[in-house]
Coordinates of C-alpha atoms in Angstrom, one line a residue:
X130 CA -3.1 -65.3 -11.1
X131 CA 0.2 -65.8 -10.2
X132 CA 2.1 -65.7 -6.8
X133 CA 4.9 -63.5 -6.6
X134 CA 8.4 -64.5 -5.9
X135 CA 8.6 -64.0 -1.7
X136 CA 11.3 -65.2 0.7
X137 CA 7.7 -66.4 2.5
X138 CA 6.1 -68.5 -0.3
X139 CA 3.0 -69.3 2.1
X140 CA 2.9 -65.7 2.7
X141 CA 1.4 -65.2 -0.7
X142 CA -1.3 -68.0 0.2
X143 CA -2.8 -66.5 3.0
X144 CA -2.7 -63.4 1.2
X145 CA -5.3 -64.8 -1.3
X146 CA -7.1 -66.6 1.0
X147 CA -8.1 -63.0 2.9
X148 CA -8.4 -61.8 -0.3
X149 CA -11.5 -64.4 -1.5
X150 CA -14.4 -62.7 -2.3
X151 CA -18.1 -63.2 -1.3
X152 CA -21.4 -64.5 -2.7
X153 CA -22.3 -62.3 -5.6
X154 CA -25.8 -61.0 -4.6
X155 CA -27.4 -59.4 -6.9
X156 CA -26.9 -62.6 -8.7
X157 CA -28.8 -64.4 -5.5
X158 CA -31.0 -61.7 -5.8
X159 CA -32.2 -62.6 -9.3
X160 CA -32.0 -66.4 -9.5
X161 CA -35.1 -66.1 -6.2
X162 CA -36.8 -63.4 -8.2
X163 CA -37.1 -65.3 -11.7
X164 CA -37.8 -68.7 -9.5
X165 CA -40.9 -67.9 -8.0
X166 CA -42.2 -67.0 -11.6
X167 CA -41.7 -70.7 -12.5
X168 CA -43.9 -73.0 -14.0
X169 CA -43.9 -74.9 -11.2
X170 CA -45.2 -75.2 -7.5
X171 CA -42.9 -73.0 -5.1
X172 CA -40.1 -75.2 -3.9
X173 CA -41.5 -77.9 -5.6
X174 CA -37.9 -79.0 -6.8
X175 CA -36.2 -79.0 -3.6
X176 CA -32.5 -79.3 -3.6
X177 CA -32.3 -78.3 -7.3
X178 CA -33.2 -75.1 -6.4
X179 CA -30.6 -74.6 -3.7
X180 CA -28.4 -75.9 -6.2
X181 CA -29.0 -73.3 -8.9
X182 CA -29.0 -70.3 -6.5
X183 CA -25.4 -71.6 -5.0
X184 CA -24.3 -71.2 -9.2
X185 CA -25.7 -68.1 -9.3
X186 CA -24.0 -67.0 -6.1
X187 CA -20.9 -68.0 -6.8
X188 CA -20.7 -67.5 -10.9
X189 CA -22.1 -64.3 -11.1
X190 CA -24.6 -65.2 -13.2
X191 CA -28.2 -64.4 -13.2
X192 CA -29.3 -67.5 -15.3
X193 CA -26.7 -69.9 -14.0
X194 CA -25.1 -72.3 -16.8
X195 CA -23.2 -75.1 -16.9
X196 CA -21.3 -75.2 -20.6
X197 CA -17.6 -76.2 -19.8
X198 CA -17.4 -78.5 -16.4
X199 CA -14.5 -80.0 -15.9
X200 CA -13.5 -83.1 -13.6
X201 CA -9.0 -82.1 -12.5
X202 CA -7.7 -85.1 -11.7
X203 CA -4.3 -84.7 -10.1
X204 CA -2.0 -87.4 -9.8
X205 CA 0.9 -88.5 -7.7
X206 CA 3.0 -91.0 -5.2
X207 CA 3.5 -91.3 -1.6
X208 CA 6.9 -92.9 -0.1
X209 CA 4.6 -93.8 2.9
X210 CA 2.8 -96.4 0.3
X211 CA 5.7 -98.7 0.7
X212 CA 5.2 -99.6 4.5
X213 CA 2.2 -101.3 3.0
X214 CA -1.2 -99.1 3.6
X215 CA -2.3 -100.0 0.9
X216 CA -3.8 -103.1 -1.3
X217 CA -2.3 -101.9 -4.0
X218 CA 1.5 -101.1 -4.9
X219 CA 2.6 -98.2 -6.0
X220 CA 3.2 -99.2 -9.7
X221 CA -0.5 -99.0 -10.2
X222 CA -0.1 -95.4 -10.2
X223 CA 1.3 -95.2 -13.4
X224 CA -1.0 -97.7 -14.8
X225 CA -3.9 -95.9 -13.7
X226 CA -2.6 -92.5 -15.5
X227 CA -2.2 -94.5 -18.7
X228 CA -5.7 -96.0 -18.1
X229 CA -7.1 -92.5 -18.1
X230 CA -5.9 -91.6 -21.0
X231 CA -6.9 -94.8 -22.6
X232 CA -10.2 -93.7 -21.9
X233 CA -10.8 -97.5 -19.6
X234 CA -11.2 -95.8 -16.1
X235 CA -14.7 -95.2 -14.1
X236 CA -14.2 -92.0 -14.2
X237 CA -14.3 -91.9 -18.1
X238 CA -17.5 -93.1 -18.3
X239 CA -19.2 -91.1 -16.2
X240 CA -17.6 -87.4 -17.6
X241 CA -18.8 -89.6 -20.8
X242 CA -22.2 -90.0 -19.8
X243 CA -22.5 -86.2 -18.7
X244 CA -20.8 -85.0 -21.3
X245 CA -18.6 -83.8 -18.7
X246 CA -14.3 -82.5 -19.4
X247 CA -11.8 -84.4 -17.8
X248 CA -7.9 -84.2 -17.8
X249 CA -5.5 -85.7 -15.6
X250 CA -2.2 -83.6 -14.2
X251 CA 0.8 -85.5 -13.3
X252 CA 2.4 -84.7 -10.2
X253 CA 6.0 -87.2 -10.8
X254 CA 3.8 -90.1 -9.9
X255 CA 7.6 -92.0 -11.0
X256 CA 8.9 -89.8 -7.7
X257 CA 6.7 -90.4 -4.4
X258 CA 7.8 -87.9 -1.8
X259 CA 9.4 -88.9 1.3
X260 CA 7.3 -91.2 3.6
X261 CA 5.7 -89.4 6.0
X262 CA 6.6 -91.1 8.9
X263 CA 10.3 -89.7 8.6
X264 CA 10.6 -87.0 6.9
X265 CA 8.5 -83.9 5.5
X266 CA 6.4 -84.8 2.2
X267 CA 7.2 -80.9 0.5
X268 CA 9.7 -77.6 1.8
X269 CA 7.5 -74.5 1.9
X270 CA 9.0 -73.6 -1.5
X271 CA 7.5 -77.1 -3.4
X272 CA 4.3 -77.0 -1.5
X273 CA 3.4 -73.4 -2.5
X274 CA 4.5 -74.2 -5.8
X275 CA 2.7 -77.1 -6.0
X276 CA -0.3 -75.3 -5.1
X277 CA 0.2 -72.9 -8.0
X278 CA 0.0 -75.8 -10.4
X279 CA -3.0 -76.5 -9.3
X280 CA -4.3 -72.6 -9.9
X281 CA -3.9 -73.3 -13.5
X282 CA -6.0 -76.0 -13.7
X283 CA -9.0 -73.0 -14.1
X284 CA -7.0 -72.0 -17.5
X285 CA -9.7 -72.0 -20.6
X286 CA -12.8 -70.6 -19.3
X287 CA -14.1 -73.6 -17.4
X288 CA -17.4 -72.9 -15.3
X289 CA -17.8 -75.7 -13.2
X290 CA -14.9 -77.8 -12.1
X291 CA -14.8 -80.8 -10.3
X292 CA -12.0 -81.9 -7.7
X293 CA -10.2 -85.5 -8.4
X294 CA -7.5 -87.1 -7.2
X295 CA -5.3 -90.9 -7.4
X296 CA -2.1 -91.8 -5.6
X297 CA -1.5 -95.1 -3.8
X298 CA -1.5 -94.7 -0.4
X299 CA -3.1 -91.0 -0.4
X300 CA -6.1 -92.1 2.0
X301 CA -3.0 -92.5 5.1
X302 CA -1.7 -89.0 3.8
X303 CA -5.4 -87.8 4.5
X304 CA -5.9 -89.1 7.5
X305 CA -2.5 -87.6 9.0
X306 CA -3.7 -84.0 7.6
X307 CA -7.1 -84.6 9.0
X308 CA -5.5 -85.5 12.0
X309 CA -2.9 -83.1 12.5
X310 CA -6.1 -80.5 11.4
X311 CA -9.1 -81.6 14.0
X312 CA -7.0 -83.9 16.4
X313 CA -8.1 -87.1 17.8
X314 CA -6.6 -90.4 17.5
X315 CA -5.0 -91.8 14.1
X316 CA -7.8 -94.5 14.9
X317 CA -10.4 -91.6 14.3
X318 CA -9.4 -90.9 10.3
X319 CA -8.2 -94.0 8.9
X320 CA -10.1 -96.7 7.1
X321 CA -9.6 -99.4 4.9
X322 CA -9.4 -97.3 1.9
X323 CA -8.7 -99.5 -1.3
X324 CA -9.7 -102.6 0.5
X325 CA -6.4 -103.3 3.3
X326 CA -6.3 -106.2 5.4
X327 CA -7.0 -105.7 9.1
X328 CA -2.6 -106.0 9.3
X329 CA -2.6 -103.1 6.6
X330 CA -5.0 -101.6 9.1
X331 CA -2.7 -101.9 12.0
X332 CA 0.1 -100.7 9.7
X333 CA -1.8 -97.4 8.5
X334 CA -2.8 -96.7 12.1
X335 CA 0.7 -96.8 12.8
X336 CA 2.0 -94.4 9.8
X337 CA -0.2 -91.8 10.7
X338 CA 0.8 -92.0 14.5
X339 CA 3.9 -91.6 13.2
X340 CA 2.7 -88.6 11.1
X341 CA 1.3 -86.8 13.8
X342 CA 3.8 -87.0 16.2
X343 CA 5.6 -85.3 14.0
X344 CA 4.4 -82.6 13.7
X345 CA 4.6 -81.9 17.7
X346 CA 1.8 -80.0 17.9
X347 CA 1.3 -77.5 14.6
X348 CA -1.7 -76.3 14.4
X349 CA -1.1 -74.1 10.8
X350 CA -2.7 -75.0 8.7
X351 CA -0.5 -74.9 5.7
X352 CA 2.4 -76.3 7.9
X353 CA 0.5 -79.0 8.5
X354 CA 0.2 -79.7 4.8
X355 CA 3.4 -79.5 3.4
X356 CA 4.6 -81.9 6.5
X357 CA 2.1 -85.1 6.4
X358 CA 0.2 -84.0 3.0
X359 CA 0.8 -85.0 -0.3
X360 CA 1.3 -82.9 -4.3
X361 CA -2.2 -83.8 -4.9
X362 CA -3.5 -82.1 -2.3
X363 CA -1.5 -79.2 -2.3
X364 CA -2.6 -78.8 -5.4
X365 CA -6.5 -79.2 -4.7
X366 CA -5.9 -76.5 -2.0
X367 CA -4.3 -74.5 -4.4
X368 CA -7.5 -74.6 -7.2
X369 CA -9.8 -74.1 -4.4
X370 CA -8.7 -71.0 -3.6
X371 CA -8.4 -70.4 -7.4
X372 CA -11.6 -71.2 -8.2
X373 CA -13.0 -69.0 -5.2
X374 CA -10.7 -65.8 -6.7
X375 CA -12.1 -66.7 -10.0
X376 CA -16.2 -67.1 -9.2
X377 CA -15.8 -71.0 -10.6
X378 CA -18.1 -72.8 -8.6
X379 CA -16.7 -76.1 -7.4
X380 CA -17.4 -79.7 -6.3
X381 CA -15.7 -81.4 -3.6
X382 CA -15.5 -85.2 -4.1
X383 CA -14.6 -87.4 -1.8
X384 CA -12.3 -88.1 1.2
X385 CA -9.3 -87.5 0.1
X386 CA -10.0 -83.9 -1.4
X387 CA -12.2 -83.0 1.7
X388 CA -9.1 -83.4 3.3
X389 CA -7.6 -80.4 0.6
X390 CA -10.8 -78.4 1.1
X391 CA -10.3 -79.2 5.2
X392 CA -7.0 -77.4 4.7
X393 CA -8.8 -74.5 3.6
X394 CA -11.8 -74.5 5.9
X395 CA -8.6 -74.4 9.0
X396 CA -7.1 -70.9 7.3
X397 CA -11.0 -69.2 6.8
X398 CA -14.3 -71.4 7.7
X399 CA -15.8 -69.4 5.2
X400 CA -13.2 -70.4 2.3
X401 CA -15.5 -73.2 0.8
X402 CA -18.8 -71.8 0.4
X403 CA -18.0 -71.6 -3.4
X404 CA -17.9 -75.6 -2.8
X405 CA -20.7 -77.9 -3.3
X406 CA -19.8 -81.4 -1.4
X407 CA -20.5 -84.3 -4.2
X408 CA -20.9 -87.6 -1.6
X409 CA -20.5 -88.9 1.5
X410 CA -17.8 -91.4 1.2
X411 CA -17.4 -94.8 2.3
X412 CA -14.3 -94.1 4.3
X413 CA -16.2 -93.2 8.0
X414 CA -13.7 -90.5 8.5
X415 CA -15.5 -88.5 5.6
X416 CA -18.5 -88.4 7.3
X417 CA -16.9 -87.3 10.3
X418 CA -14.5 -84.3 8.7
X419 CA -18.0 -83.4 7.1
X420 CA -19.9 -82.8 10.2
X421 CA -16.9 -81.4 11.9
X422 CA -17.1 -78.6 8.8
X423 CA -20.8 -78.4 9.6
X424 CA -21.2 -79.3 5.3
X425 CA -23.4 -81.8 4.1
X426 CA -23.5 -83.9 0.8
X427 CA -25.5 -84.0 -2.3
X428 CA -25.6 -87.9 -2.5
X429 CA -24.9 -90.9 -0.3
X430 CA -23.9 -93.9 -2.6
X431 CA -21.3 -96.0 -0.5
X432 CA -18.6 -94.8 -2.8
X433 CA -14.8 -95.1 -1.8
X434 CA -12.9 -94.8 -5.6
X435 CA -11.9 -91.5 -5.9
X436 CA -10.7 -90.1 -8.9
X437 CA -13.3 -87.7 -9.0
X438 CA -16.1 -89.7 -9.7
X439 CA -18.3 -88.6 -7.3
X440 CA -18.2 -85.3 -8.0
X441 CA -18.4 -86.1 -11.5
X442 CA -21.8 -87.9 -10.6
X443 CA -23.0 -85.0 -8.6
X444 CA -22.0 -82.5 -12.2
X445 CA -24.8 -84.5 -13.8
X446 CA -27.3 -83.3 -11.1
X447 CA -25.2 -79.4 -11.4
X448 CA -26.2 -78.9 -15.0
X449 CA -29.3 -80.0 -14.3
X450 CA -30.2 -78.1 -12.1
X451 CA -28.8 -74.8 -14.0
X452 CA -30.8 -76.0 -17.1
X453 CA -34.0 -75.9 -15.3
X454 CA -33.7 -72.9 -13.5
X455 CA -32.3 -70.9 -16.6
X456 CA -34.4 -72.9 -19.0
X457 CA -38.0 -73.3 -17.7
X458 CA -40.8 -70.5 -19.0
X459 CA -42.0 -68.7 -16.6
X460 CA -45.9 -68.8 -15.6
X461 CA -46.3 -65.4 -17.9
X462 CA -43.8 -67.0 -20.8
X463 CA -46.4 -69.9 -20.9
X464 CA -49.5 -68.2 -20.2
X465 CA -50.2 -70.4 -17.7
X466 CA -52.0 -69.0 -14.4
X467 CA -50.0 -69.2 -11.4
X468 CA -51.1 -69.9 -7.7
X469 CA -52.3 -65.9 -8.1
X470 CA -54.4 -66.3 -10.8

């Protein structure tokens, strides 16, 4: 998959969104028919059965399986971080990328325990985008190219993709994107992120207000993305679209990854049907965003780390759902009497 050379790069993105396929109804029907014959009372595995149906519908596999899951972490830097909107300095970006590589981060442990692959995509962590309070984060060509880069994360036969991100200041950027998409005030979208104090929260509010004021009422989701977003959000938007086109089920992590999902939703409200939302973040605006998009999350663990950590936990549950459906014997296979005899 590639974007063509054009005078208006976003037109290529819009065309891809318009061509996204729907669910595989045949695979979904086959899963439901098999589920009715499995050695258990009907509906007794609750949401696990729904997850198996979701996997079948969006992968096209009548016996859904997850053999090559991957957490893709997109790491970058934001100029707005220099305005004191985070509890940590921007130098942490490079340090955390190195920590991922050394296997020392939380996400490394979760991936190891659930047998999920991990790949970190360094989106120029040494070169922050301009501060969104003063300048656009990206021009159209840069933003579209970053989205195309995100699409490439699906290479290599991945059959379940989990979104992850890392970038000091990116909850501020995500809040600006969501404020631009859904309206309201900056107060509706900001939270303490990595743990800012009251003064830091005030700076964060002011930064979001200034960024959204620069939008001057802009409603085009891709324009909002390029002007007040960040490279990691752009890459994740691209990956969400690519996953749909390539029929790879996708798990959304927390607040920042949901901001990327919201860009796709604003382009096409059905554009997230192939996505499972892993958890509800401790950032209050995350629940608000899910409610506005009429989405529900699998878990509510009070997590707010990022890194794809919630998505990786959810991937373990998705793998279990696939194994449950595909590996369980039917009543006929096991010689067990069904409810009907």
